[in-house]
PDB file of C-alpha atoms in Angstrom:
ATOM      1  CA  UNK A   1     -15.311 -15.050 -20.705  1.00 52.00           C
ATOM      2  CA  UNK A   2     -15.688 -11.187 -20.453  1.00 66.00           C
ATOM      3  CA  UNK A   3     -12.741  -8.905 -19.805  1.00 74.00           C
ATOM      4  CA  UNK A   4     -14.669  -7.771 -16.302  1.00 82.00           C
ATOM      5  CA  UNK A   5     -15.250 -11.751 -15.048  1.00 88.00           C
ATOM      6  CA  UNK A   6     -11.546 -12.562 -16.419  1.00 89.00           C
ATOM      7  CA  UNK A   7     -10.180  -9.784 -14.656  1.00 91.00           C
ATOM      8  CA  UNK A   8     -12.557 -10.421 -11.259  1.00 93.00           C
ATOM      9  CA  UNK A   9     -11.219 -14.741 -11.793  1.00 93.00           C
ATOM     10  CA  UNK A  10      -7.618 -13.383 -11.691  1.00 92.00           C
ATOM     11  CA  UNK A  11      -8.474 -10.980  -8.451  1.00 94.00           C
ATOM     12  CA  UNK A  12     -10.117 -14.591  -6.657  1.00 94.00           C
ATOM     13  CA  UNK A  13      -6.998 -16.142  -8.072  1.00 94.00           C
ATOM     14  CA  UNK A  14      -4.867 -14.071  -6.061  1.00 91.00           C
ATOM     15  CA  UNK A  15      -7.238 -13.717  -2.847  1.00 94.00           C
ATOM     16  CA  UNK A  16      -7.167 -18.222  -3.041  1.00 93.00           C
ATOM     17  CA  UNK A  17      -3.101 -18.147  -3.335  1.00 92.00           C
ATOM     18  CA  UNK A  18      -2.334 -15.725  -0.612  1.00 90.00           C
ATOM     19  CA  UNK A  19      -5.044 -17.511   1.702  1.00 91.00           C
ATOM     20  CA  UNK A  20      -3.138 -20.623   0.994  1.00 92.00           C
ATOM     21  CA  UNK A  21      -0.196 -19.613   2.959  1.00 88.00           C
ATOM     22  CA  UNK A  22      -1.729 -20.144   7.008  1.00 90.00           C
ATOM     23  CA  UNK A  23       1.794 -20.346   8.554  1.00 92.00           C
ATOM     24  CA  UNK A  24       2.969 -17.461   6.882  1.00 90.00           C
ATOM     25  CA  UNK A  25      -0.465 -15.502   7.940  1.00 91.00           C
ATOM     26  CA  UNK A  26      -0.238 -15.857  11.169  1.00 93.00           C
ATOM     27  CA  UNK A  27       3.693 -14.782  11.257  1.00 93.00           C
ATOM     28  CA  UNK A  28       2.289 -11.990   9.668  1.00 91.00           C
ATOM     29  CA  UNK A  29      -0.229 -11.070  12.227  1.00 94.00           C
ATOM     30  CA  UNK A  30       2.337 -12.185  15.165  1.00 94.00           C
ATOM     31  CA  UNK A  31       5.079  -9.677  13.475  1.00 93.00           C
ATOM     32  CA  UNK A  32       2.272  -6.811  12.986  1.00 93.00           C
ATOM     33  CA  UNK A  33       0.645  -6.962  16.559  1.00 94.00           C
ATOM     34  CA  UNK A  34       4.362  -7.053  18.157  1.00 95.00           C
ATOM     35  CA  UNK A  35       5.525  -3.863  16.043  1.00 93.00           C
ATOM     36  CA  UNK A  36       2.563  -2.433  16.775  1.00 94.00           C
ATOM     37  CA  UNK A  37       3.131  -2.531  19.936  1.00 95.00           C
ATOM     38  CA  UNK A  38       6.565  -0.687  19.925  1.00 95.00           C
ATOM     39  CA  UNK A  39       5.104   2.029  17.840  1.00 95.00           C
ATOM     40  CA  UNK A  40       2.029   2.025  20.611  1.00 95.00           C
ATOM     41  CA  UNK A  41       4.720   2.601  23.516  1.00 94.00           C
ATOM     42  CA  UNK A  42       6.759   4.921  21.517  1.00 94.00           C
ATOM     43  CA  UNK A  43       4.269   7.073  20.630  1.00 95.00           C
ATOM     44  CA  UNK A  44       2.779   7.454  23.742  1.00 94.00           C
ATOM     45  CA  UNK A  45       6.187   8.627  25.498  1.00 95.00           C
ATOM     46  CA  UNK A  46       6.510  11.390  22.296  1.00 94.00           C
ATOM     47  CA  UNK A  47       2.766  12.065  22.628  1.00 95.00           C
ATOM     48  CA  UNK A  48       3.429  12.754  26.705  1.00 93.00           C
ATOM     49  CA  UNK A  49       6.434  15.208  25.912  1.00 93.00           C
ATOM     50  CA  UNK A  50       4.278  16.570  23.298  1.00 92.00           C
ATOM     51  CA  UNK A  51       0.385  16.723  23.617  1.00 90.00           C
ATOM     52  CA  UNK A  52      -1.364  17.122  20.622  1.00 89.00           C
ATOM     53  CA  UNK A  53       1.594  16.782  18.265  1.00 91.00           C
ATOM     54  CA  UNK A  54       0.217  16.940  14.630  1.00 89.00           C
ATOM     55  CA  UNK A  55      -3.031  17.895  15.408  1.00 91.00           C
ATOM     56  CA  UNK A  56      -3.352  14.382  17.526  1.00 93.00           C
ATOM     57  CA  UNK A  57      -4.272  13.471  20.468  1.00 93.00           C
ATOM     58  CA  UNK A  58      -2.777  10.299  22.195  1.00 94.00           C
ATOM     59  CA  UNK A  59      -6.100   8.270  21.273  1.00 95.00           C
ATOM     60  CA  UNK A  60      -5.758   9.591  17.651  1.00 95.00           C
ATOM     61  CA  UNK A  61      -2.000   8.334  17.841  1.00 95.00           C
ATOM     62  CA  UNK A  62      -2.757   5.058  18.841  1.00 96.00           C
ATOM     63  CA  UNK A  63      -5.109   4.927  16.215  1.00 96.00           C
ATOM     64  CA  UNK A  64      -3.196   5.821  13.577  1.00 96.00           C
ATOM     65  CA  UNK A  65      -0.270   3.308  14.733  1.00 96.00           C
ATOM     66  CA  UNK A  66      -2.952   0.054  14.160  1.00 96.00           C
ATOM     67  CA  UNK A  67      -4.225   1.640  10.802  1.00 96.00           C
ATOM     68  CA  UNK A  68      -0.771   1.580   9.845  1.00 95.00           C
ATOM     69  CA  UNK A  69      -0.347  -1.962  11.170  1.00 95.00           C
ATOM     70  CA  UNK A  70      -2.861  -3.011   9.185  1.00 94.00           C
ATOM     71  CA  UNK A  71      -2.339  -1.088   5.930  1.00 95.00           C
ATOM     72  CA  UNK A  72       1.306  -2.689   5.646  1.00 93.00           C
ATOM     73  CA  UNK A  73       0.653  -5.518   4.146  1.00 92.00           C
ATOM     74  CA  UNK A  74      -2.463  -5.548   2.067  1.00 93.00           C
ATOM     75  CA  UNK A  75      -0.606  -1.872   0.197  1.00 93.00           C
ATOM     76  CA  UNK A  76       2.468  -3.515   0.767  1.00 91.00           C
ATOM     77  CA  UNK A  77       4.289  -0.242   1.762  1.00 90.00           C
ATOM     78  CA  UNK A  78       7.319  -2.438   2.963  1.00 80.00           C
ATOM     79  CA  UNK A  79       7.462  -4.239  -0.391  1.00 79.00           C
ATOM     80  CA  UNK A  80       5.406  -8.121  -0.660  1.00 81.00           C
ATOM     81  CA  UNK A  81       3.250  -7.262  -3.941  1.00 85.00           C
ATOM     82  CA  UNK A  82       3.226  -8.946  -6.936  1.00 88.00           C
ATOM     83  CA  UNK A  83       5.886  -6.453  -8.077  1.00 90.00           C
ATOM     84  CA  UNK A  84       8.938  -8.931  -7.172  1.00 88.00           C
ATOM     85  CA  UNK A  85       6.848 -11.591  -9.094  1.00 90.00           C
ATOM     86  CA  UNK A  86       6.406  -9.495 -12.175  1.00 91.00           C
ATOM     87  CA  UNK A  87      10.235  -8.306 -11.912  1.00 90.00           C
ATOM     88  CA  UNK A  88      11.413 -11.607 -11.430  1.00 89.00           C
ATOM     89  CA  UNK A  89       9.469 -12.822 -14.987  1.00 89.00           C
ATOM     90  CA  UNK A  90      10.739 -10.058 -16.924  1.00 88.00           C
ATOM     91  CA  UNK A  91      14.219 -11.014 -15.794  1.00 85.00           C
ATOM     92  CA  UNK A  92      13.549 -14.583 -16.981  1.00 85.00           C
ATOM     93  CA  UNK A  93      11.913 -13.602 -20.372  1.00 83.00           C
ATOM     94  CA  UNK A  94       8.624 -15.486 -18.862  1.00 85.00           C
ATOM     95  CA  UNK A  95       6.850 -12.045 -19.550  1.00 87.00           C
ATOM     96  CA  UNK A  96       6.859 -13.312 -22.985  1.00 84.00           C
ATOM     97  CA  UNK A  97       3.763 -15.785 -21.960  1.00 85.00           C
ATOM     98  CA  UNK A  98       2.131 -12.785 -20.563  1.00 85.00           C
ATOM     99  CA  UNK A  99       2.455 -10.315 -23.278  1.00 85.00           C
ATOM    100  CA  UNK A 100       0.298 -12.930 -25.409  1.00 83.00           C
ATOM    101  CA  UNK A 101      -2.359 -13.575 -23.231  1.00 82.00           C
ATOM    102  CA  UNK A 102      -5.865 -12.383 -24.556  1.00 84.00           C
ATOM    103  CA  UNK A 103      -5.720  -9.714 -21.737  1.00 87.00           C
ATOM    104  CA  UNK A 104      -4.100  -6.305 -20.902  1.00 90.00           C
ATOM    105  CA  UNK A 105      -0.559  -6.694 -18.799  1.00 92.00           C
ATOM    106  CA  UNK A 106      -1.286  -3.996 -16.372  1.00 94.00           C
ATOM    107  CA  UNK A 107      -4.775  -4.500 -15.259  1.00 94.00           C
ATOM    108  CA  UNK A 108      -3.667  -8.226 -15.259  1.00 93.00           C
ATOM    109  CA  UNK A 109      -1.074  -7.684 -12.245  1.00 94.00           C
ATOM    110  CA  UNK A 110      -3.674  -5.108 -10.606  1.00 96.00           C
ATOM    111  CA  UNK A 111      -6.271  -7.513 -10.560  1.00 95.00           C
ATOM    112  CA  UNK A 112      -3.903 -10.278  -9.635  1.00 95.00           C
ATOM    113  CA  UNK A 113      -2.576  -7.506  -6.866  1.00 95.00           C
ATOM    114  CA  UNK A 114      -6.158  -6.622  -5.562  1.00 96.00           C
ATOM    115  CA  UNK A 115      -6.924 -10.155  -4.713  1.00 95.00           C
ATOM    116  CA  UNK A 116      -3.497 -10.398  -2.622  1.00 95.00           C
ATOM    117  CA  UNK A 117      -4.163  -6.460  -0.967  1.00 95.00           C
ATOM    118  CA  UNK A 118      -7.920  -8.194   0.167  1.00 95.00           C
ATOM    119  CA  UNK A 119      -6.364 -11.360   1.934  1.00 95.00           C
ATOM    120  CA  UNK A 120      -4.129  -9.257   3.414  1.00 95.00           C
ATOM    121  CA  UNK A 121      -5.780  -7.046   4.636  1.00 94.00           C
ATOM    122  CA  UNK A 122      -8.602  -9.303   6.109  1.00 93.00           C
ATOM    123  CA  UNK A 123      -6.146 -12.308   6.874  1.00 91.00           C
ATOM    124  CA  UNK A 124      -3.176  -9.930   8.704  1.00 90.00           C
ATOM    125  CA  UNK A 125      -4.873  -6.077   8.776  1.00 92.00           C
ATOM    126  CA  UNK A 126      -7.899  -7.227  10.888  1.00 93.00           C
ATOM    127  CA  UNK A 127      -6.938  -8.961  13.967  1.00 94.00           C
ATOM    128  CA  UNK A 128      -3.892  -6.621  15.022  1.00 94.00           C
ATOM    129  CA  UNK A 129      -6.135  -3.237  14.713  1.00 95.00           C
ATOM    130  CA  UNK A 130      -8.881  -4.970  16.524  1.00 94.00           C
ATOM    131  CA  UNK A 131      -5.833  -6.419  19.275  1.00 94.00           C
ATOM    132  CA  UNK A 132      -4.550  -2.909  19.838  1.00 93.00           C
ATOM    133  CA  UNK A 133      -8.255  -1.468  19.838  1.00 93.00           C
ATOM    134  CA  UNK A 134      -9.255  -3.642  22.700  1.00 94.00           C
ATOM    135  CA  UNK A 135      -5.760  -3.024  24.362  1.00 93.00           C
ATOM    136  CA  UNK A 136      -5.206   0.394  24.172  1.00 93.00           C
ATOM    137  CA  UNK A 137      -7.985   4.030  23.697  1.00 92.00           C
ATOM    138  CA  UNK A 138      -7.855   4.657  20.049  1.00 93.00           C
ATOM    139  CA  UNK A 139     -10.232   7.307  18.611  1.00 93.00           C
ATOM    140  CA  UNK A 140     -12.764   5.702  16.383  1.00 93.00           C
ATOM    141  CA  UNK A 141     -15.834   7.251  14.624  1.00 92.00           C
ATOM    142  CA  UNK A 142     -19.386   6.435  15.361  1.00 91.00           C
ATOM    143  CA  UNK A 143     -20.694   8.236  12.558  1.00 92.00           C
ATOM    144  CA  UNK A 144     -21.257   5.399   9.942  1.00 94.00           C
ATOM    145  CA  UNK A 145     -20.491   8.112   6.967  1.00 95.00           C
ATOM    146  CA  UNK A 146     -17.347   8.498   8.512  1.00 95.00           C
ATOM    147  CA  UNK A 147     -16.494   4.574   8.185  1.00 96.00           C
ATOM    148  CA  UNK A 148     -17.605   5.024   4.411  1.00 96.00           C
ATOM    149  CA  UNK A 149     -15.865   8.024   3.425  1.00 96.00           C
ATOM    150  CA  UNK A 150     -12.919   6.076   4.711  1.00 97.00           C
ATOM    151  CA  UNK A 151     -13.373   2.607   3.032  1.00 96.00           C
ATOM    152  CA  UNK A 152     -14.045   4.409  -0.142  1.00 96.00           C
ATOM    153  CA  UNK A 153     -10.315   6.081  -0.220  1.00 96.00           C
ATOM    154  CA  UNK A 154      -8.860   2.462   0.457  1.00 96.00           C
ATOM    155  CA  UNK A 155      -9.139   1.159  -3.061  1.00 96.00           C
ATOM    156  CA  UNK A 156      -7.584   4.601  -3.916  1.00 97.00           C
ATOM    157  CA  UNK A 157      -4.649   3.942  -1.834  1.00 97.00           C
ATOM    158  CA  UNK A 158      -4.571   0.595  -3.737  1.00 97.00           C
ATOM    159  CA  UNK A 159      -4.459   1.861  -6.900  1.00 97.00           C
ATOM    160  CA  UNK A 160      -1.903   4.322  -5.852  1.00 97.00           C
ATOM    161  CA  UNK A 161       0.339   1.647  -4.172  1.00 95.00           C
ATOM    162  CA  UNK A 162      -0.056  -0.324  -7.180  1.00 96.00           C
ATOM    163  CA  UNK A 163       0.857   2.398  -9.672  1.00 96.00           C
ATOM    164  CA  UNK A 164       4.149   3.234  -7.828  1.00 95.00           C
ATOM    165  CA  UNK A 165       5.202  -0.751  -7.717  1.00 94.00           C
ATOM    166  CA  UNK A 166       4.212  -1.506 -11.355  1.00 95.00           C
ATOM    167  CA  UNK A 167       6.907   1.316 -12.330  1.00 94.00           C
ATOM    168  CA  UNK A 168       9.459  -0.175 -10.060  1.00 93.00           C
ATOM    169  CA  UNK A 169       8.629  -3.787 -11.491  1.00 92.00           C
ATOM    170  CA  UNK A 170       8.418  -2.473 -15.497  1.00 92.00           C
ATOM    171  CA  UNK A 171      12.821  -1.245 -14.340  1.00 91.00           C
ATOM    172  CA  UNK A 172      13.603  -4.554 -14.856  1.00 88.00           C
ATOM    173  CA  UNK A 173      13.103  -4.615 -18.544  1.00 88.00           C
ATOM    174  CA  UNK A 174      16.128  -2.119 -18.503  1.00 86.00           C
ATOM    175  CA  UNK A 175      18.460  -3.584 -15.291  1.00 84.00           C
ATOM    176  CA  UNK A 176      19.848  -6.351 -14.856  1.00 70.00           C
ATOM    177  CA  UNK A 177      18.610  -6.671 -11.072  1.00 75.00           C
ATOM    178  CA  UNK A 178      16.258  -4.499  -9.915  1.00 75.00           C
ATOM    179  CA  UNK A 179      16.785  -4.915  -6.419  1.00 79.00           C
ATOM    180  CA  UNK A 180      18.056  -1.824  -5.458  1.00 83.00           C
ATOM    181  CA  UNK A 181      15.125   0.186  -7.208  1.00 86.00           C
ATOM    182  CA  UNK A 182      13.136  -2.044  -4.754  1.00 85.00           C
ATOM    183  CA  UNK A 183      14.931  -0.985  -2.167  1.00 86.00           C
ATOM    184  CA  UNK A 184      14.699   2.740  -2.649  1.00 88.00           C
ATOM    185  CA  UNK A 185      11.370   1.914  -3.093  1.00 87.00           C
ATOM    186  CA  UNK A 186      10.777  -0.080   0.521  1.00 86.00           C
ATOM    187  CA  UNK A 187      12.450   3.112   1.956  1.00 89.00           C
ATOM    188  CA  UNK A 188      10.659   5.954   0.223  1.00 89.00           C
ATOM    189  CA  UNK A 189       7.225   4.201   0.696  1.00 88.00           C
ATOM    190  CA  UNK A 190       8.039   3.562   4.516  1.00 89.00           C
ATOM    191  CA  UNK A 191       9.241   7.543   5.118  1.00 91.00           C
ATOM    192  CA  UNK A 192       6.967   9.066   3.184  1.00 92.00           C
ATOM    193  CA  UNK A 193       3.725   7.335   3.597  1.00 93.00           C
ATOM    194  CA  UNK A 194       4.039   7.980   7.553  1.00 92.00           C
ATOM    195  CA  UNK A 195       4.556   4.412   8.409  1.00 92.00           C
ATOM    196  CA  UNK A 196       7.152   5.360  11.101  1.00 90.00           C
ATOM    197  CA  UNK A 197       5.161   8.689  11.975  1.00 92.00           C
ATOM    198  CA  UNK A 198       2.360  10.747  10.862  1.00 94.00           C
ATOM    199  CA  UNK A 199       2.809  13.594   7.931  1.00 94.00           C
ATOM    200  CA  UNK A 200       1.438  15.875  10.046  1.00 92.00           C
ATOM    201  CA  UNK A 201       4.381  15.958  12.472  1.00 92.00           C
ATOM    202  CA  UNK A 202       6.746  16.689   9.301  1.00 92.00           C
ATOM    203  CA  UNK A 203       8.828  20.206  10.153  1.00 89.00           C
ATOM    204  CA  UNK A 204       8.328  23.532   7.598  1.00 89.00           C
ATOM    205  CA  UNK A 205       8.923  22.308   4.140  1.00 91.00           C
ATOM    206  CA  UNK A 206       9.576  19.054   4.756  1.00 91.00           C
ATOM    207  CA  UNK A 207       6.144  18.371   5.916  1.00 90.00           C
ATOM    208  CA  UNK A 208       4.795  20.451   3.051  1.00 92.00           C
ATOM    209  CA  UNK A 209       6.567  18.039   0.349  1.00 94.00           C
ATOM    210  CA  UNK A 210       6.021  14.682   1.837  1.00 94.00           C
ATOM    211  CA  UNK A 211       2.141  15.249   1.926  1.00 94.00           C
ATOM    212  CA  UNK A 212       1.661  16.039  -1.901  1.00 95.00           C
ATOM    213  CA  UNK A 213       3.839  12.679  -2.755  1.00 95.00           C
ATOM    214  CA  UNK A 214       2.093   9.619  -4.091  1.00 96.00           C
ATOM    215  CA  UNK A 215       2.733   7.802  -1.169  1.00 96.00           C
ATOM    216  CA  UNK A 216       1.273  10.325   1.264  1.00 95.00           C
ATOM    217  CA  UNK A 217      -2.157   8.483  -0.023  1.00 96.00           C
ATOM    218  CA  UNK A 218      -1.150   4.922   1.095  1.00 96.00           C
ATOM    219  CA  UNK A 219      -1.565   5.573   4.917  1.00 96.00           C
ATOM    220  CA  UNK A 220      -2.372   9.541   5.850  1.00 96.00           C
ATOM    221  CA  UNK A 221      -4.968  10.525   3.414  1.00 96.00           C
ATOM    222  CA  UNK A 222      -7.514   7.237   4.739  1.00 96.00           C
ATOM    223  CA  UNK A 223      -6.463   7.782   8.406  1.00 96.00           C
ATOM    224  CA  UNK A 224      -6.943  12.216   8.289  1.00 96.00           C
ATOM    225  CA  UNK A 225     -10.228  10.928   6.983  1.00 96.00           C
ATOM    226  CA  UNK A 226     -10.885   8.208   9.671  1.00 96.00           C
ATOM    227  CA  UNK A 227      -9.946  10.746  12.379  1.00 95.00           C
ATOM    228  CA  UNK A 228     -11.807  13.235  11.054  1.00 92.00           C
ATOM    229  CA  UNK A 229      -9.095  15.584   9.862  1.00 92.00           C
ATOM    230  CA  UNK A 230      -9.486  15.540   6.393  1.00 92.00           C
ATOM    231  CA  UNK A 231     -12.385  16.402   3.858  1.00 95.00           C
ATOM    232  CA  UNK A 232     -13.119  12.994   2.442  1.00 96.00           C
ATOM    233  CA  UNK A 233     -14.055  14.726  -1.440  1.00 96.00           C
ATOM    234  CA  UNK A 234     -10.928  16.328  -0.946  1.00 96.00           C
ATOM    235  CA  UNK A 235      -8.882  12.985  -0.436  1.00 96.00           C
ATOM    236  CA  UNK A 236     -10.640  11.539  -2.726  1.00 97.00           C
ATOM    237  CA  UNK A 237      -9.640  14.436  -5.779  1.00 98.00           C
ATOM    238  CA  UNK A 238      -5.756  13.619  -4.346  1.00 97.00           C
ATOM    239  CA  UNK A 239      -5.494   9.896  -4.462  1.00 97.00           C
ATOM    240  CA  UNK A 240      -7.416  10.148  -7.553  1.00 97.00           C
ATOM    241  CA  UNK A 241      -5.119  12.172  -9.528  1.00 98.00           C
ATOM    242  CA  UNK A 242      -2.342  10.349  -8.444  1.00 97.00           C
ATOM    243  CA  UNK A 243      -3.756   6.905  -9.411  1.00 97.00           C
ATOM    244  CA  UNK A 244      -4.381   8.385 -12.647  1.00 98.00           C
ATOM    245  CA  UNK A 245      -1.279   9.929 -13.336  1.00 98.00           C
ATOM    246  CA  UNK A 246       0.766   6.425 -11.899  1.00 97.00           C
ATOM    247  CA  UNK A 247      -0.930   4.512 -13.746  1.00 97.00           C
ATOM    248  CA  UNK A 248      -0.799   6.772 -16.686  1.00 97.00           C
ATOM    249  CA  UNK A 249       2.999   6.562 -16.315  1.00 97.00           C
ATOM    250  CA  UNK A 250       3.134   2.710 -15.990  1.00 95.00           C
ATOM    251  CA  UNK A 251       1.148   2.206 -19.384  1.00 95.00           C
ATOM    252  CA  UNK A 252       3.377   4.435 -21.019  1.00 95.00           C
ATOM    253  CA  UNK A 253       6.699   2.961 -19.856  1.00 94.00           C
ATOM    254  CA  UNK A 254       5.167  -0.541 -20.232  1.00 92.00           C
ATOM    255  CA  UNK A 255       4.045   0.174 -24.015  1.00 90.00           C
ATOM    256  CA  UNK A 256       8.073   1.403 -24.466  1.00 89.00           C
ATOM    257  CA  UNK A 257       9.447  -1.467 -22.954  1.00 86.00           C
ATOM    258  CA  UNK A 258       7.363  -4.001 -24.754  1.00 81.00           C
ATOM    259  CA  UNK A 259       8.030  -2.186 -27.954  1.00 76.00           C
ATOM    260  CA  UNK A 260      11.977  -1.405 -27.950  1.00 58.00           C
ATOM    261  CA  UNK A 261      13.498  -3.827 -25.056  1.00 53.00           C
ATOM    262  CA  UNK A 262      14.814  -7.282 -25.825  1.00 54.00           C
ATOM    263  CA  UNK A 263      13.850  -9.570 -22.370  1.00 48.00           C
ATOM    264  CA  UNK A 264      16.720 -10.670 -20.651  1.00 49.00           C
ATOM    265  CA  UNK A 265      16.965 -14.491 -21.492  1.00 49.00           C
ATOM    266  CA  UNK A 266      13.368 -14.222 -23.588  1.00 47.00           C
TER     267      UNK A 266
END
């Protein structure tokens, strides 16, 4: 089997698992459409007090607030990638097995990760954004470019998502629980990816620092392009780099820690 058809078996591996899980999908979707719908409500009293706040209008808001619904899980901004998986074997020494398969460790998990982010988000992204489309305005394109230029930087916000996660995972070869990296992690992602609001409302420096962070690429670089407030080439250059320079990172760290770090109970 060639590496690409290996790597495209282990992505269908991961799409099959996920899909296997039906009761746990639909919580999913249940627990998405009802959050949703306290971020639609609470966003529409800020967005009365303040009109146009970010550079958004109240349709643009709601908008955003489904995206995000429907982003959490498949880039698994509040944690639920393979990363606890992949943590959890290092911890046991089972990351012995897959140091010795005929294939490379990182783009193992990614493709392993990609076919989880698709279920996701077709199985739980879907049905909320189209729930809160129906229920509430949102502000979406009719330009068909538009819907391109914006499903081309979602695979870039995958790779980014990815690239942060694998680093928190490849901790564990040095602690003895990385839970609380995780944590951080969950927190940082949710903050500064503008899961609980957008960038754009982000005060003075603040707002200047949170959107050139990795995670700024997870949720407001594909929704400034979806609204149209954002030059898609541009985006593109950003989550690039930053996939890049993650994954990079992770290869580096991951060639360390395979070299010089005896696995707990392997």
């Amino acid at each position: 089997m060639g590496a690409g058809r290996l790597y495209a078996a282990v992505a269908a591996g991961g799409f099959r698992r996920y899909a296997t899980y039906r009761a746990a999908t639909a919580a999913g979707v249940f627990t998405n459409t009802a959050f949703g719908l306290i971020l639609v409500c609470t966003y529409l009293a800020l967005w009365d007090v303040r009109p146009h706040l970010g550079g958004y209008d109240q349709a643009q808001a709601v908008t955003y607030v489904w995206l995000g619904q429907a982003f959490l899980a498949a880039l698994a901004i509040g944690g639920g990638g393979v990363e606890d998986e992949l943590m959890e074997r290092i911890r046991t020494g089972d990351i012995a097995v897959d140091l010795y398969r005929p294939a490379d460790l990182q783009l193992w998990w990614l493709s392993a990760d990609a076919g989880r982010a698709m279920f996701q988000l077709l199985g739980r992204g879907v049905l909320p954004f189209v729930f809160g489309a129906l229920l509430f305005p949102v502000a979406l394109p009719s330009d068909p470019l538009t819907w391109a230029a914006f499903l081309g930087a979602v695979p870039l916000a995958l790779l980014v998502g990815f690239g942060i996660r694998f680093l928190v995972a490849l901790s564990a070869f040095w602690l003895l629980d990385g839970a609380g990296v995780v944590q951080m992690a969950w927190l940082a992602g949710y903050f500064c990816s503008g899961m609980l609001l957008p960038l754009n409302v982000f005060p003075g420096a603040l707002g200047e620092v949170v959107r050139v962070l990795p995670w700024s690429s997870l949720l407001q670089a594909p929704a400034d392009i979806l609204l149209g407030h954002a030059d898609p080439l541009d985006t593109y250059l950003f989550q690039g780099a930053w996939a890049v320079a993650l994954l990079t990172a992770g290869r580096l760290v991951q060639s360390a820690a395979t070299r010089r770090v005896v696995v707990q109970g392997g």
